[in-house]
Amino acid sequence: MSDQTIKLDSEITIRNIQPVFAQLCELFTQAEILHIDASQLSRVDTAGAQLLHLFSKTCDARSLKVDWLGCQDDLLASLGELGISLPHLKVDTLEEDT
């Protein structure tokens, strides 16, 4: 079973959504377990929230396991304000590699 990790930048907005979309889409063909490092992600606009929602739904439909790492309270609050709830997305901390 292969797995893949992607690290998101501090924001996903209409200005930078295309490369993020391309990067996430590439994961669908390369991995069975996806690790999304969202520790730096603190801001999403409506387009970014829709992308994360679509990504989550697509992973569910394809039975891909997604581990969201290091999600911030600000991100969850922003998504909540937009009415988007991602079941796999939770606040946690990244463990330091030793």
XYZ file of C-alpha atoms in Angstrom:
98
model
C 0.000 0.000 0.000
C 1.468 3.351 -0.990
C 1.085 6.598 0.865
C 1.825 10.189 -0.010
C 2.248 13.389 2.014
C 1.462 16.877 0.766
C 2.222 20.054 2.691
C -0.207 22.924 2.196
C 0.860 26.580 2.318
C -0.605 29.158 4.688
C -3.638 29.871 2.524
C -5.761 28.459 -0.235
C -7.520 31.232 -2.103
C -8.688 31.970 -5.609
C -5.209 33.403 -6.282
C -3.362 30.140 -5.714
C -6.033 27.498 -6.120
C -4.944 26.124 -9.512
C -1.561 24.696 -8.401
C -3.095 23.353 -5.173
C -5.875 21.702 -7.204
C -3.325 20.136 -9.552
C -1.232 18.879 -6.648
C -4.241 17.324 -4.901
C -5.542 15.724 -8.110
C -2.167 14.121 -8.701
C -2.507 12.321 -5.371
C -5.547 10.414 -6.593
C -3.433 8.407 -9.011
C -0.345 7.999 -6.841
C -1.483 6.995 -3.391
C -3.907 4.914 -1.400
C -3.260 6.710 1.890
C -2.989 10.489 1.804
C -1.356 12.585 4.503
C -2.206 16.274 4.287
C 0.031 18.513 6.397
C -2.197 21.509 7.078
C -0.116 22.874 9.961
C 0.632 26.096 8.066
C -2.842 26.466 6.546
C -4.770 29.148 8.409
C -6.798 30.920 5.710
C -9.173 29.732 3.038
C -11.608 31.756 0.995
C -14.789 30.363 -0.525
C -12.900 28.833 -3.460
C -10.366 27.202 -1.136
C -13.087 25.833 1.126
C -14.920 24.405 -1.883
C -11.719 22.749 -3.064
C -11.149 21.107 0.328
C -14.792 19.991 0.403
C -14.574 18.518 -3.108
C -11.259 16.836 -2.263
C -12.749 15.265 0.867
C -15.853 14.028 -0.983
C -13.739 12.610 -3.822
C -11.515 10.759 -1.363
C -14.597 9.290 0.310
C -16.022 8.213 -3.052
C -12.744 6.526 -3.987
C -12.298 4.982 -0.511
C -9.005 6.789 -0.031
C -7.845 7.243 3.536
C -6.925 10.839 4.368
C -4.983 11.884 7.460
C -5.098 15.635 8.068
C -2.080 16.659 10.129
C -1.667 19.780 12.250
C -4.962 21.527 11.468
C -5.398 24.882 13.177
C -8.461 26.144 15.011
C -8.547 29.148 12.635
C -8.971 26.857 9.657
C -11.850 24.964 11.219
C -13.495 28.249 12.221
C -13.151 29.629 8.684
C -14.658 26.491 7.189
C -17.442 26.516 9.768
C -18.307 30.121 8.925
C -18.722 29.028 5.320
C -20.956 26.145 6.372
C -18.421 23.466 5.457
C -17.696 20.556 7.739
C -15.058 18.027 6.726
C -15.408 14.852 8.795
C -11.750 13.881 8.457
C -10.461 17.324 9.387
C -9.612 17.731 13.038
C -7.286 19.823 15.163
C -4.168 17.989 16.228
C -0.443 18.529 16.413
C 2.356 17.220 14.296
C 4.857 15.021 16.034
C 8.446 16.082 15.589
C 10.600 13.658 13.665
C 13.429 12.428 15.804
